[in-house]
Every structure is written in structure tokens, then in C-alpha cells.
Short mmCIF file of C-alpha atoms and ligand atoms in Angstrom, two decimals:
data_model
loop_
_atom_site.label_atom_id
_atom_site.label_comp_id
_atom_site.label_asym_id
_atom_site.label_seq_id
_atom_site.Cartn_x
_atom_site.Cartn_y
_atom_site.Cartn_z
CA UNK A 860 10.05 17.60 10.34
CA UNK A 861 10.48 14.83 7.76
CA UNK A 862 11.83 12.02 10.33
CA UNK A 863 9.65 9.05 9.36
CA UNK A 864 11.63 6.22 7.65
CA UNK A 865 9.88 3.25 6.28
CA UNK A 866 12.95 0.96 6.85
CA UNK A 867 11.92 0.58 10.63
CA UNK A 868 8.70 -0.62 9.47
CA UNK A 869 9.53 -2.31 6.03
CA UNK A 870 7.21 -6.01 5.60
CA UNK A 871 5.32 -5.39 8.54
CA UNK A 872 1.37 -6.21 8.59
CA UNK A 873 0.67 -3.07 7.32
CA UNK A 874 2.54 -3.51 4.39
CA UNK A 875 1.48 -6.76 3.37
CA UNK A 876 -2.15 -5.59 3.59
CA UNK A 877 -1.44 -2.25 1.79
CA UNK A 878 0.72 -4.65 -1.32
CA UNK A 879 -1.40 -7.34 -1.26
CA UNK A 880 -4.55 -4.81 -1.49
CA UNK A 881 -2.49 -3.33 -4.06
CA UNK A 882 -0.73 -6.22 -6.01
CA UNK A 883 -5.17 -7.08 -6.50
CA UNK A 884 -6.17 -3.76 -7.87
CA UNK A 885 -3.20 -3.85 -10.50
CA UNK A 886 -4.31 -7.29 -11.60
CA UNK A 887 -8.05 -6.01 -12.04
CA UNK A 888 -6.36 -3.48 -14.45
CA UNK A 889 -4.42 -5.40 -16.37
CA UNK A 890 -7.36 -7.34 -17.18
CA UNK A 891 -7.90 -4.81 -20.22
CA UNK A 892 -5.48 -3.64 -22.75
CA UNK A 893 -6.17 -0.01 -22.04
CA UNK A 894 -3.36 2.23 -20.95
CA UNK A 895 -3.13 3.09 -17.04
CA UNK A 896 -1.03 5.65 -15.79
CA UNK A 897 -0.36 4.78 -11.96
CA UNK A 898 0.53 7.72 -9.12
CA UNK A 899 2.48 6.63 -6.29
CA UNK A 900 2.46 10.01 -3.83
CA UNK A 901 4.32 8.79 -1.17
CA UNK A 902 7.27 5.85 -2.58
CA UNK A 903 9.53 5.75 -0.09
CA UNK A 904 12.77 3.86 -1.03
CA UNK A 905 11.42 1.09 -3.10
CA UNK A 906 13.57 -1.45 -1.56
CA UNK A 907 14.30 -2.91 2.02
CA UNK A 908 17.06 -5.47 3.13
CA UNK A 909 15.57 -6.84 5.87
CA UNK A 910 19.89 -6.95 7.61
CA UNK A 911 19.57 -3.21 7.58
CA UNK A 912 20.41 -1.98 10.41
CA UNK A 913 16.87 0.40 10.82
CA UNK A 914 14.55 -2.62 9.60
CA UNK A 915 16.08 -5.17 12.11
CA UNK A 916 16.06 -2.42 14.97
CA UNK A 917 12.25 -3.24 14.86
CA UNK A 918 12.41 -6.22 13.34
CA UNK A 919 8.44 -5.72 12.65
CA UNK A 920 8.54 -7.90 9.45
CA UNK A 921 8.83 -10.78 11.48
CA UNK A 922 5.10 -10.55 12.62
CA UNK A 923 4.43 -9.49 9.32
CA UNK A 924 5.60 -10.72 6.05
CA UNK A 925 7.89 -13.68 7.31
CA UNK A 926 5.17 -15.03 8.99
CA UNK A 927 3.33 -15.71 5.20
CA UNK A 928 6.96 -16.34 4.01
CA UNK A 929 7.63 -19.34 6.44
CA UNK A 930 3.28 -20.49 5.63
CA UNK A 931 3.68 -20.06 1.71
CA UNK A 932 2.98 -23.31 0.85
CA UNK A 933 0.15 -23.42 2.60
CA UNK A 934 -1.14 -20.19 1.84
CA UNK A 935 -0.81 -20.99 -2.08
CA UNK A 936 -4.12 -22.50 -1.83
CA UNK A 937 -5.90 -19.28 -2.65
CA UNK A 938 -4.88 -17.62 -5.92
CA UNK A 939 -4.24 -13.61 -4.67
CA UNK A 940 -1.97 -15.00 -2.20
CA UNK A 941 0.10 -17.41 -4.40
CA UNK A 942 0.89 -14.76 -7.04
CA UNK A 943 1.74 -12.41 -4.11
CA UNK A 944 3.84 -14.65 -2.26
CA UNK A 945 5.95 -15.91 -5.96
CA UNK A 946 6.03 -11.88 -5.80
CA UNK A 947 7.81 -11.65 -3.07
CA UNK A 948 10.34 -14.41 -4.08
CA UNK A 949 11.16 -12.83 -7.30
CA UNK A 950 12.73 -10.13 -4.99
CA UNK A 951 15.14 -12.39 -3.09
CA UNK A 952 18.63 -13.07 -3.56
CA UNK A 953 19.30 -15.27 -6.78
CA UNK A 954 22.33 -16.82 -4.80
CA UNK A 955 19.51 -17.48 -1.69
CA UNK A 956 15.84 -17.52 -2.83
CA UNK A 957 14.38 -19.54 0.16
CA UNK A 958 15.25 -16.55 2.15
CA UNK A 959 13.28 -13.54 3.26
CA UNK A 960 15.91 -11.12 2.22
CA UNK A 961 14.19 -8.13 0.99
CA UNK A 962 10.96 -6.77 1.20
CA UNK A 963 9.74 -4.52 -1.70
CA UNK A 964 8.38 -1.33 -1.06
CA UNK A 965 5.40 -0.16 -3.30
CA UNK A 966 7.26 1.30 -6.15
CA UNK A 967 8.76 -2.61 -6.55
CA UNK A 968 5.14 -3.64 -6.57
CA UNK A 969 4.20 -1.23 -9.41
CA UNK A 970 7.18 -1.03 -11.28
CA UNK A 971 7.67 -4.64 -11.72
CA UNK A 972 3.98 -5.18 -13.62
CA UNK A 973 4.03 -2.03 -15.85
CA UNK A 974 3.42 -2.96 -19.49
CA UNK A 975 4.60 -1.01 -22.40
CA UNK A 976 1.39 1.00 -22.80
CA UNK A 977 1.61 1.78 -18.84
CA UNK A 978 3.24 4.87 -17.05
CA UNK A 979 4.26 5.31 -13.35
CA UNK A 980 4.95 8.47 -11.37
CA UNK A 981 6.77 8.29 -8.04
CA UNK A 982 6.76 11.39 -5.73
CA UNK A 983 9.17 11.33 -2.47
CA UNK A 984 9.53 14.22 -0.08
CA UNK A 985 12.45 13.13 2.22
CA UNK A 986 15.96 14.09 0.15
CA UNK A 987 17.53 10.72 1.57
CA UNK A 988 14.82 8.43 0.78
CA UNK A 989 14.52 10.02 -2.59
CA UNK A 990 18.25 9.09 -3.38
CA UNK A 991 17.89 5.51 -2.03
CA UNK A 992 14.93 5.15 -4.75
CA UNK A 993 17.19 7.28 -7.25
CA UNK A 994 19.44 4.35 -6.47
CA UNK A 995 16.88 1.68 -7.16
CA UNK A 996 17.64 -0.09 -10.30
CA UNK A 997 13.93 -1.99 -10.67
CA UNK A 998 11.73 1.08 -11.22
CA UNK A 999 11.25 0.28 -15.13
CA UNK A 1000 11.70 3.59 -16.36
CA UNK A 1001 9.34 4.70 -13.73
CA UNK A 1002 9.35 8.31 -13.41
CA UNK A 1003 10.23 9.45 -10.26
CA UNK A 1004 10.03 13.06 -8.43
CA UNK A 1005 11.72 14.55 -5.45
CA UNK A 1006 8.63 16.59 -3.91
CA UNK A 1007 4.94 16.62 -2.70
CA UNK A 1008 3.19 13.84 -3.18
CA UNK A 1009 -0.15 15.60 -3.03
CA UNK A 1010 0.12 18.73 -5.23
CA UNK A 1011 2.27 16.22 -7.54
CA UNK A 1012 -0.68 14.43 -8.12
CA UNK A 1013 -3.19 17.25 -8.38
CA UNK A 1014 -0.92 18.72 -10.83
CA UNK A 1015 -0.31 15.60 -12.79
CA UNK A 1016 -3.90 15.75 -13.73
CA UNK A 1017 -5.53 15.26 -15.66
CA UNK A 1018 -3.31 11.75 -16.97
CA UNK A 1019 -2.75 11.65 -20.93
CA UNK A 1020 -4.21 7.48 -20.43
CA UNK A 1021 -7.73 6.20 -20.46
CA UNK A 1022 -7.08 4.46 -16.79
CA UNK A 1023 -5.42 6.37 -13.62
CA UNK A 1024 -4.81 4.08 -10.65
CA UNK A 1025 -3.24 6.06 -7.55
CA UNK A 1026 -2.01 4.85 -4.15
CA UNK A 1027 -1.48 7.35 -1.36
CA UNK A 1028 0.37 6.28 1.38
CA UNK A 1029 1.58 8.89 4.22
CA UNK A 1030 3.50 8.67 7.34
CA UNK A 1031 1.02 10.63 9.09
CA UNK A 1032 3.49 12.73 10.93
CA UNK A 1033 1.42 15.24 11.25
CA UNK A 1034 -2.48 15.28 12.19
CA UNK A 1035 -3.02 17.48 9.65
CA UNK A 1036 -1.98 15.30 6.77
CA UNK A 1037 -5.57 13.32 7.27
CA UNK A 1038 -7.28 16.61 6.46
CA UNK A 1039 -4.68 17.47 3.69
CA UNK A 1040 -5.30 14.09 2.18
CA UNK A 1041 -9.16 14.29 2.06
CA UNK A 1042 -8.64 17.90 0.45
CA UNK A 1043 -6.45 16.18 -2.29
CA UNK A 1044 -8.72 13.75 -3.01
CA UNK A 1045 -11.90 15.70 -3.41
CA UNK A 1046 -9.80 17.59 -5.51
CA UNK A 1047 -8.09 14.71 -7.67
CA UNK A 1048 -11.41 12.88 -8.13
CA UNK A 1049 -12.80 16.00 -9.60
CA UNK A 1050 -10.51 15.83 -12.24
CA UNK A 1051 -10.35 12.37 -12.69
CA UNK A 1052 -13.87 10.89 -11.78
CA UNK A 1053 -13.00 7.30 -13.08
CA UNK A 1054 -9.53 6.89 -11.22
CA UNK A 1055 -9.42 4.14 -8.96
CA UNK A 1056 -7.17 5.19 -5.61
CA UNK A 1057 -6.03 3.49 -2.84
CA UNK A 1058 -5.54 5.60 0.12
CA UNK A 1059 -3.93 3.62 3.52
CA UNK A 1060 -4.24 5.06 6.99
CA UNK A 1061 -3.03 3.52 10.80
CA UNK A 1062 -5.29 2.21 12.75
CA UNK A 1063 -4.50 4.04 16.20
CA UNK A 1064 -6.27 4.24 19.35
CA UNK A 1065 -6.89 8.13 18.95
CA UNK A 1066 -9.14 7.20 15.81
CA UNK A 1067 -7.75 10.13 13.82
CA UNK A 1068 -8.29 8.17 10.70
CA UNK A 1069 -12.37 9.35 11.44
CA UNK A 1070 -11.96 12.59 10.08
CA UNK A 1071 -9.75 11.55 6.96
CA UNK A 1072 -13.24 8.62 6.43
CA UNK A 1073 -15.94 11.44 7.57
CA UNK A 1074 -14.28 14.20 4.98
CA UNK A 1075 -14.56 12.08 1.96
CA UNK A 1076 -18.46 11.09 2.60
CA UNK A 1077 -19.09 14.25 3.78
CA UNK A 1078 -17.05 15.72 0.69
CA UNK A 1079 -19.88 13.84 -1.67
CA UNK A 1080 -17.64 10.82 -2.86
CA UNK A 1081 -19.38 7.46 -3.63
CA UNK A 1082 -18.08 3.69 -4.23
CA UNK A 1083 -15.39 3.62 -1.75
CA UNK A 1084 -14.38 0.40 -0.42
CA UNK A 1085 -13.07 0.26 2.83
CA UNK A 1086 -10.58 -2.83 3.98
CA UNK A 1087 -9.66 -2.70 7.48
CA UNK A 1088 -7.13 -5.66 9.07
CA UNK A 1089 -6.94 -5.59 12.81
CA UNK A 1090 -3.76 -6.99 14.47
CA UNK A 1091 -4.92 -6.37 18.18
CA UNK A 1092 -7.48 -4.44 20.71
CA UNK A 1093 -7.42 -0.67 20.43
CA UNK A 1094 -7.75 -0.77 24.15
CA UNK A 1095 -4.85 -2.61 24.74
CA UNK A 1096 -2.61 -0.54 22.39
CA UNK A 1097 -0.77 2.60 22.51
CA UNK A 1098 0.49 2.22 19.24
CA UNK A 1099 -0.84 1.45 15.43
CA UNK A 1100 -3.62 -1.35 15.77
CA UNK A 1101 -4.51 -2.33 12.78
CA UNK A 1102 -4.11 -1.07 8.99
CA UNK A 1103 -7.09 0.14 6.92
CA UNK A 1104 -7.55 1.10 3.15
CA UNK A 1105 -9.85 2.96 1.29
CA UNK A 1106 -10.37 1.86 -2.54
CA UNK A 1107 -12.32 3.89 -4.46
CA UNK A 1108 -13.94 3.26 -7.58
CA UNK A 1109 -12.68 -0.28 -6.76
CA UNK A 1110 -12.58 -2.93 -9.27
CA UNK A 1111 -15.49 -5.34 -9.46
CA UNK A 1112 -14.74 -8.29 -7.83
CA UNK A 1113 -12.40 -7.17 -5.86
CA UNK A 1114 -14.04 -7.15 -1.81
CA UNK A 1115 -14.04 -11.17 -2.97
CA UNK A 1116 -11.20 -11.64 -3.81
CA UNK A 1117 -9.29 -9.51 -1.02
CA UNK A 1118 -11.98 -11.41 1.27
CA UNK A 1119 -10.77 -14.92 0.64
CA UNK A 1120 -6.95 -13.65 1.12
CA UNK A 1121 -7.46 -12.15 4.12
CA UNK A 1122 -9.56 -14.76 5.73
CA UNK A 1123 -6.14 -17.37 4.90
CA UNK A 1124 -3.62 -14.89 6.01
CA UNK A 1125 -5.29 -13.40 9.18
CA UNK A 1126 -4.70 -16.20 11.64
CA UNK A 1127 -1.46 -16.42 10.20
CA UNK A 1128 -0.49 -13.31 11.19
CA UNK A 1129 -2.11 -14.26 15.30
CA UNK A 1130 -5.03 -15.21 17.07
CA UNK A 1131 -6.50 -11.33 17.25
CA UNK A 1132 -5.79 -10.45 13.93
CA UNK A 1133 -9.67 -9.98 12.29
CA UNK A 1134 -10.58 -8.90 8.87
CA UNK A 1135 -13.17 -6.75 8.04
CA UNK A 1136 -14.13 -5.25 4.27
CA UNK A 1137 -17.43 -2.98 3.35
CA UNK A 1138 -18.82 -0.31 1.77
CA UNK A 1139 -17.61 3.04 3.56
CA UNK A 1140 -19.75 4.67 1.02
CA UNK A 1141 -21.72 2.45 -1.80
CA UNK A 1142 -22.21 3.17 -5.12
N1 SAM B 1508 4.46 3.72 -0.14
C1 SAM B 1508 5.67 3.16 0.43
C2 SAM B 1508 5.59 1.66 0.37
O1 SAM B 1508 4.47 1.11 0.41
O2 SAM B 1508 6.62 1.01 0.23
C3 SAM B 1508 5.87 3.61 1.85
C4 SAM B 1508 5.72 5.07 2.06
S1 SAM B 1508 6.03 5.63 3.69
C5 SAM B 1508 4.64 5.09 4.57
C6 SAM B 1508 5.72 7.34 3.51
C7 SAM B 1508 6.79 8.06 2.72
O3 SAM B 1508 6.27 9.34 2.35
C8 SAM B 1508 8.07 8.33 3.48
O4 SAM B 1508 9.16 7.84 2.73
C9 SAM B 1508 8.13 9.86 3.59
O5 SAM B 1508 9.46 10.36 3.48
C10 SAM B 1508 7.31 10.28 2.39
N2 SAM B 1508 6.67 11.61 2.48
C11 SAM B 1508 6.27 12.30 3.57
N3 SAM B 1508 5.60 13.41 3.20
C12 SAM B 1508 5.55 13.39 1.84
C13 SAM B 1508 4.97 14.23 0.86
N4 SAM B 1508 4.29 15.35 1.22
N5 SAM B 1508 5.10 13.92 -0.44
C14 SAM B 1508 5.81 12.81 -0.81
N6 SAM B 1508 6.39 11.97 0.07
C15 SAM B 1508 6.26 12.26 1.37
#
């Protein structure tokens, strides 16, 4: 059943929501000395060359990341997206750094800002995507795991750090992953009341994401932080819309920070691309 491959879909708007979402939580945390311990349930292969023969089939990066690629001057005027974008160029080619390349797949994120005091768990499913991330040779001693994601992380608890910071990210294959993920959550944040975790889902015109967003308020959960970025009109797509993330427990500061980003990159990325960050459920 495992058929989803994040090389069609590698740098794509999704992704640079999801990282740049995620490259702004890690920098909240490394604000403080304090040990964090960070759970990546769904890795994928850590790496994309944008020549591959999968990621150009789509080509979807090029109404994603290289549009901020071929803008990053310009969109070095606000601080979140500077440090993303140099980022992003520390994963090029040495021998051809003004090209977009690569794009770096969550792992990369993580891996490459882990401190000495830090750990990092990876958990991949798919036996081929697991060996390309086997293969990866930027994971700074990152632990990684061929399996489930979600009992991974339930058994992983509780973390031996002070600080857990976990990113689920699905393919959503199935419907019943949204329910499985709300189920994993209620269950993680049981054990680890103080983690903060990132959890993505598609925007699609079905609105399945509703029941993933009604199970964790219904499930009793508070302070979750909701980013949504909208690429088009549900009505006028079949496909994925828009991308939305849930942060919970998210650090303060944060919404602003994400908020100024987003408000520079969104026309970027085309005329109906909107922004929107709240409260899903406040403190
Ligand atoms: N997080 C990655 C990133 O940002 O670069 C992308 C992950 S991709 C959306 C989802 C990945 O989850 C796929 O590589 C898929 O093989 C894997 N997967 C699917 N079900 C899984 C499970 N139950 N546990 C762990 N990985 C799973």
C-alpha cells in the first residue's frame, strides 16, 4: 500500500511552509541551553536532487521553492526568511551554489542544527525510502528507524531530555491515517504534556483534514496553533489546495514571526496564495 514518494513532490509549497514552519520552531528552542530530543515520524529520504527523474516528472518545486530561490534577495528583508533561504544554499552544490540543486527534506532541516546536548529520531516505513536516508550522509548521528512512525513515537516516550519537539508528517494515503494521527497525539501529549509538535495535513477539497482538527479539540488539547497557506480556491481544485500545520504548545512569539514570513513569501508564490495563522484551540 506504501506507494507515496516524496520525490514527486520534493520543494513544493507545501514543503517550504512545513520547513520554514519548522526551521522557526527549532530556532525558538535553541534559544535555551536545555537538551531537546526531536521525533521526526515520517522522514522520508532526507534529500532530493531536483534532476531526479520522479522530482522533475512534477516538477512542483518550481511553484514552490525556486520561486523564493530566484526572489532571495529580496526576500532577505525579513529575518525567518533570510536564515531559511542561506539554509537552503548550504545544501547546494559547492562546485554550483547559485543553483537550486537540491531540496532538503526534513531530516536535513533537523539534522543540520542539532547541538551536542540534542538527540534526533527518524522513523520511515517505506523499505526504499528508508535506504535512500540510510544512504544520507548529513543526518549527524541522527538515529534513524525503519518502521511506524506513530507507535515509534508513542513508544519513544517518555524522552530522557527536558525538551521534546516532534514533527509528524504523513502521506495521507489512507483516510484513516487522520484518525490514527489524532489517536497518537492524544496519546503522546499524555505522556509528554510540555512537547511542542508540529503536525502537517493537505489542504483538499474533501476537507478530511476536519476530523484530524475536530479530534484533537474534541480530545481536550489546548494551545494549538494552527498555520494554514492557501495556494488556490478549493472550488477550483481537485487536488491539494493549500498546506496547513498544527503547532502545539508553540513557542511564544512564534504566530509573529511565521506571520511576517508568510505575508513576504505568499505573493511570491502567486496572486491566490493567502496566509492565514490562529488559535485552533487557545491556551
Ligand atoms: N517529512 C518529510 C519531509 O518533510 O521531508 C516528508 C515525509 S512524506 C510526506 C511521508 C513519508 O512517510 C513517506 O516517505 C512515507 O514512506 C512515510 N510513511 C508512510 N507511513 C509511515 C508510517 N506509518 N511510519 C513512518 N513513515 C511512514
Amino acid at each position: 500500500m506504501l506507494s507515496y514518494q516524496h520525490a514527486y513532490h520534493a520543494g513544493n509549497f507545501a514543503d517550504v511552509h512545513k520547513h520554514l514552519t519548522l526551521y522557526a520552531v527549532i530556532d525558538h528552542l535553541l534559544r535555551k541551553s536545555s537538551p531537546v530530543t526531536y521525533i521526526d515520524t515520517h522522514a522520508g529520504r532526507g534529500h532530493y536532487p531536483l534532476d531526479a527523474e520522479e522530482t522533475r516528472r512534477l516538477g512542483e518545486y518550481r511553484d514552490g521553492a525556486e520561486r523564493l530561490w530566484k526572489e532571495r534577495r529580496r526576500l532577505a528583508d525579513d529575518p525567518l526568511l533570510a536564515d531559511w533561504l542561506e539554509g537552503l544554499a548550504t545544501a547546494q552544490n559547492r562546485q554550483n551554489p547559485k543553483t537550486l540543486g537540491h531540496y532538503p527534506g526534513s531530516p536535513w532541516w533537523l539534522a543540520q542544527r542539532l547541538r551536542e546536548q540534542d538527540a534526533l529520531q527518524l522513523f520511515e516505513l517505506h523499505p526504499g525510502e528508508h535506504d535512500h536516508l540510510n544512504r544520507q550522509g548529513v543526518l549527524n548521528g541522527a538515529r534513524h528507524v525503519h518502521g511506524d512512525g506513530l507507535s515509534g513515537l508513542i513508544e519513544a516516550l517518555p524522552v530522557t531530555t527536558p525538551r521534546l519537539c516532534v514533527l509528524i508528517d504523513p502521506s495521507y494515503e489512507r483516510k484513516a491515517e487522520y484518525g490514527d494521527v489524532a489517536d497518537t497525539l492524544l496519546k503522546a501529549m499524555r505522556k509528554a504534556r510540555h512537547a511542542v509538535v508540529m503536525v502537517w495535513y493537505p489542504l483538499l477539497p474533501a476537507g478530511r483534514h476536519d476530523a484530524l482538527l475536530d479530534a484533537l479539540k474534541n480530545g481536550g488539547l489546548r494551545k494549538i496553533w494552527r498555520s494554514e497557506l492557501k495556494v488556490a480556491s478549493p472550488r477550483r481544485e481537485h487536488g491539494m489546495y493549500g498546506s496547513g500545520m498544527l503547532v502545539i504548545n508553540p513557542p511564544w512569539g512564534l504566530d509573529q514571526r511565521l506571520a511576517d514570513a508568510m505575508a513576504q513569501l505568499a505573493p511570491v508564490l502567486g496572486d491566490a496564495c493567502h496566509y492565514r495563522g490562529d488559535w485552533w484551540v487557545p491556551e
